[in-house]
Amino acid sequence: MIRPRVPVNPLPTGIVTPLITTAAPARASVEQHNAAACACQHSAPAPVAPAASGAAVRLSPAGVLAVVGGGAAVVLVVGAVLVSLLLAVAITGASVAVCAVVLRSLLNNPPRR
């Protein structure tokens, strides 16, 4: 009944994006043959460096103070924002309650003429 529709660009840009993503392309296969029998020049593949496991970050004392100060500032700002939001909700709730009480008193005790 409800089918998703793929939007069609009325002015093609020449860039083709596939609708379905595929897995990473397979590595190009290296053809193995006898180097002495052919005239092409072969080069050894470049060695791949192993990934660093657990790179340590070294901070100077000034850097540590900057990180601690920045973290404290973030905590203070986030706390102030949350407290102000809570205060706004409390003030809104109190004003709605006062309006409800006033409306109830007006509707329950109509002026007698």
Tab-separated table of C-alpha atoms in Angstrom:
chain	number	residue	atom	x	y	z
A	1	MET	CA	0.000	0.000	0.000
A	2	ILE	CA	2.688	2.495	1.021
A	3	ARG	CA	5.837	2.082	-1.011
A	4	PRO	CA	8.924	4.253	-0.655
A	5	ARG	CA	9.758	6.197	-3.773
A	6	VAL	CA	13.241	7.152	-4.837
A	7	PRO	CA	13.357	10.811	-5.883
A	8	VAL	CA	14.442	11.396	-9.453
A	9	ASN	CA	16.661	14.341	-10.294
A	10	PRO	CA	15.155	16.123	-13.322
A	11	LEU	CA	18.563	17.540	-14.307
A	12	PRO	CA	21.171	14.796	-14.151
A	13	THR	CA	24.531	15.856	-12.768
A	14	GLY	CA	26.543	12.975	-14.130
A	15	ILE	CA	27.291	11.646	-10.649
A	16	VAL	CA	25.916	8.170	-10.163
A	17	THR	CA	25.256	7.040	-6.615
A	18	PRO	CA	24.276	3.417	-6.063
A	19	LEU	CA	21.000	2.737	-4.271
A	20	ILE	CA	22.445	-0.246	-2.441
A	21	THR	CA	25.828	-0.022	-0.795
A	22	THR	CA	28.080	-2.946	-1.418
A	23	ALA	CA	30.909	-4.390	0.607
A	24	ALA	CA	34.421	-3.064	0.215
A	25	PRO	CA	35.885	-3.926	-3.172
A	26	ALA	CA	38.096	-6.971	-3.245
A	27	ARG	CA	41.821	-6.471	-3.570
A	28	ALA	CA	43.159	-6.592	-7.062
A	29	SER	CA	44.575	-10.002	-7.677
A	30	VAL	CA	48.285	-10.075	-8.388
A	31	GLU	CA	49.152	-12.262	-11.313
A	32	GLN	CA	51.904	-14.699	-10.396
A	33	HIS	CA	54.243	-15.585	-13.212
A	34	ASN	CA	57.862	-16.327	-13.834
A	35	ALA	CA	59.854	-13.066	-13.733
A	36	ALA	CA	62.712	-14.563	-15.759
A	37	ALA	CA	60.401	-15.516	-18.628
A	38	CYS	CA	58.918	-12.042	-19.158
A	39	ALA	CA	60.437	-8.669	-19.972
A	40	CYS	CA	58.467	-6.623	-17.442
A	41	GLN	CA	60.157	-5.188	-14.374
A	42	HIS	CA	58.843	-6.452	-11.075
A	43	SER	CA	59.067	-4.523	-7.848
A	44	ALA	CA	58.505	-5.865	-4.393
A	45	PRO	CA	55.323	-4.601	-2.737
A	46	ALA	CA	55.889	-1.971	-0.055
A	47	PRO	CA	55.791	-3.410	3.458
A	48	VAL	CA	52.790	-2.353	5.526
A	49	ALA	CA	53.662	-0.818	8.883
A	50	PRO	CA	51.790	-2.361	11.820
A	51	ALA	CA	49.229	-0.123	13.491
A	52	ALA	CA	50.272	1.442	16.762
A	53	SER	CA	48.498	-0.261	19.637
A	54	GLY	CA	47.748	2.115	22.475
A	55	ALA	CA	49.359	5.398	21.564
A	56	ALA	CA	49.954	7.335	24.777
A	57	VAL	CA	49.192	11.043	25.066
A	58	ARG	CA	51.688	12.982	27.131
A	59	LEU	CA	50.585	16.245	28.678
A	60	SER	CA	52.670	18.867	30.355
A	61	PRO	CA	51.527	20.213	33.744
A	62	ALA	CA	50.077	23.258	31.977
A	63	GLY	CA	48.189	20.964	29.609
A	64	VAL	CA	46.765	18.977	32.522
A	65	LEU	CA	45.603	22.215	34.159
A	66	ALA	CA	44.014	23.340	30.888
A	67	VAL	CA	42.161	20.033	30.500
A	68	VAL	CA	40.943	20.089	34.108
A	69	GLY	CA	39.888	23.744	33.795
A	70	GLY	CA	38.073	23.078	30.531
A	71	GLY	CA	36.267	20.098	32.031
A	72	ALA	CA	35.206	22.124	35.054
A	73	ALA	CA	33.934	24.915	32.804
A	74	VAL	CA	31.906	22.442	30.752
A	75	VAL	CA	30.382	20.937	33.908
A	76	LEU	CA	29.460	24.399	35.230
A	77	VAL	CA	27.898	25.515	31.949
A	78	VAL	CA	25.891	22.302	31.524
A	79	GLY	CA	24.740	22.510	35.152
A	80	ALA	CA	23.631	26.121	34.738
A	81	VAL	CA	21.682	25.267	31.584
A	82	LEU	CA	19.952	22.317	33.244
A	83	VAL	CA	19.047	24.338	36.341
A	84	SER	CA	17.643	27.153	34.196
A	85	LEU	CA	15.536	24.679	32.220
A	86	LEU	CA	14.210	23.153	35.444
A	87	LEU	CA	13.402	26.633	36.771
A	88	ALA	CA	11.548	27.504	33.546
A	89	VAL	CA	9.450	24.338	33.832
A	90	ALA	CA	8.665	25.074	37.495
A	91	ILE	CA	7.614	28.684	36.756
A	92	THR	CA	5.451	27.535	33.837
A	93	GLY	CA	3.766	24.892	35.978
A	94	ALA	CA	3.065	27.386	38.773
A	95	SER	CA	1.579	29.941	36.365
A	96	VAL	CA	-0.648	27.285	34.770
A	97	ALA	CA	-1.827	26.236	38.231
A	98	VAL	CA	-2.664	29.845	39.168
A	99	CYS	CA	-4.577	30.292	35.899
A	100	ALA	CA	-6.517	27.091	36.581
A	101	VAL	CA	-7.488	28.257	40.057
A	102	VAL	CA	-8.620	31.656	38.766
A	103	LEU	CA	-10.670	30.117	35.944
A	104	ARG	CA	-12.276	27.624	38.336
A	105	SER	CA	-13.273	30.367	40.728
A	106	LEU	CA	-14.723	32.436	37.883
A	107	LEU	CA	-16.726	29.546	36.456
A	108	ASN	CA	-17.999	28.156	39.775
A	109	ASN	CA	-19.120	31.503	41.246
A	110	PRO	CA	-20.771	33.506	38.487
A	111	PRO	CA	-21.704	37.033	39.523
A	112	ARG	CA	-25.324	37.227	40.653
A	113	ARG	CA	-27.349	39.928	39.008
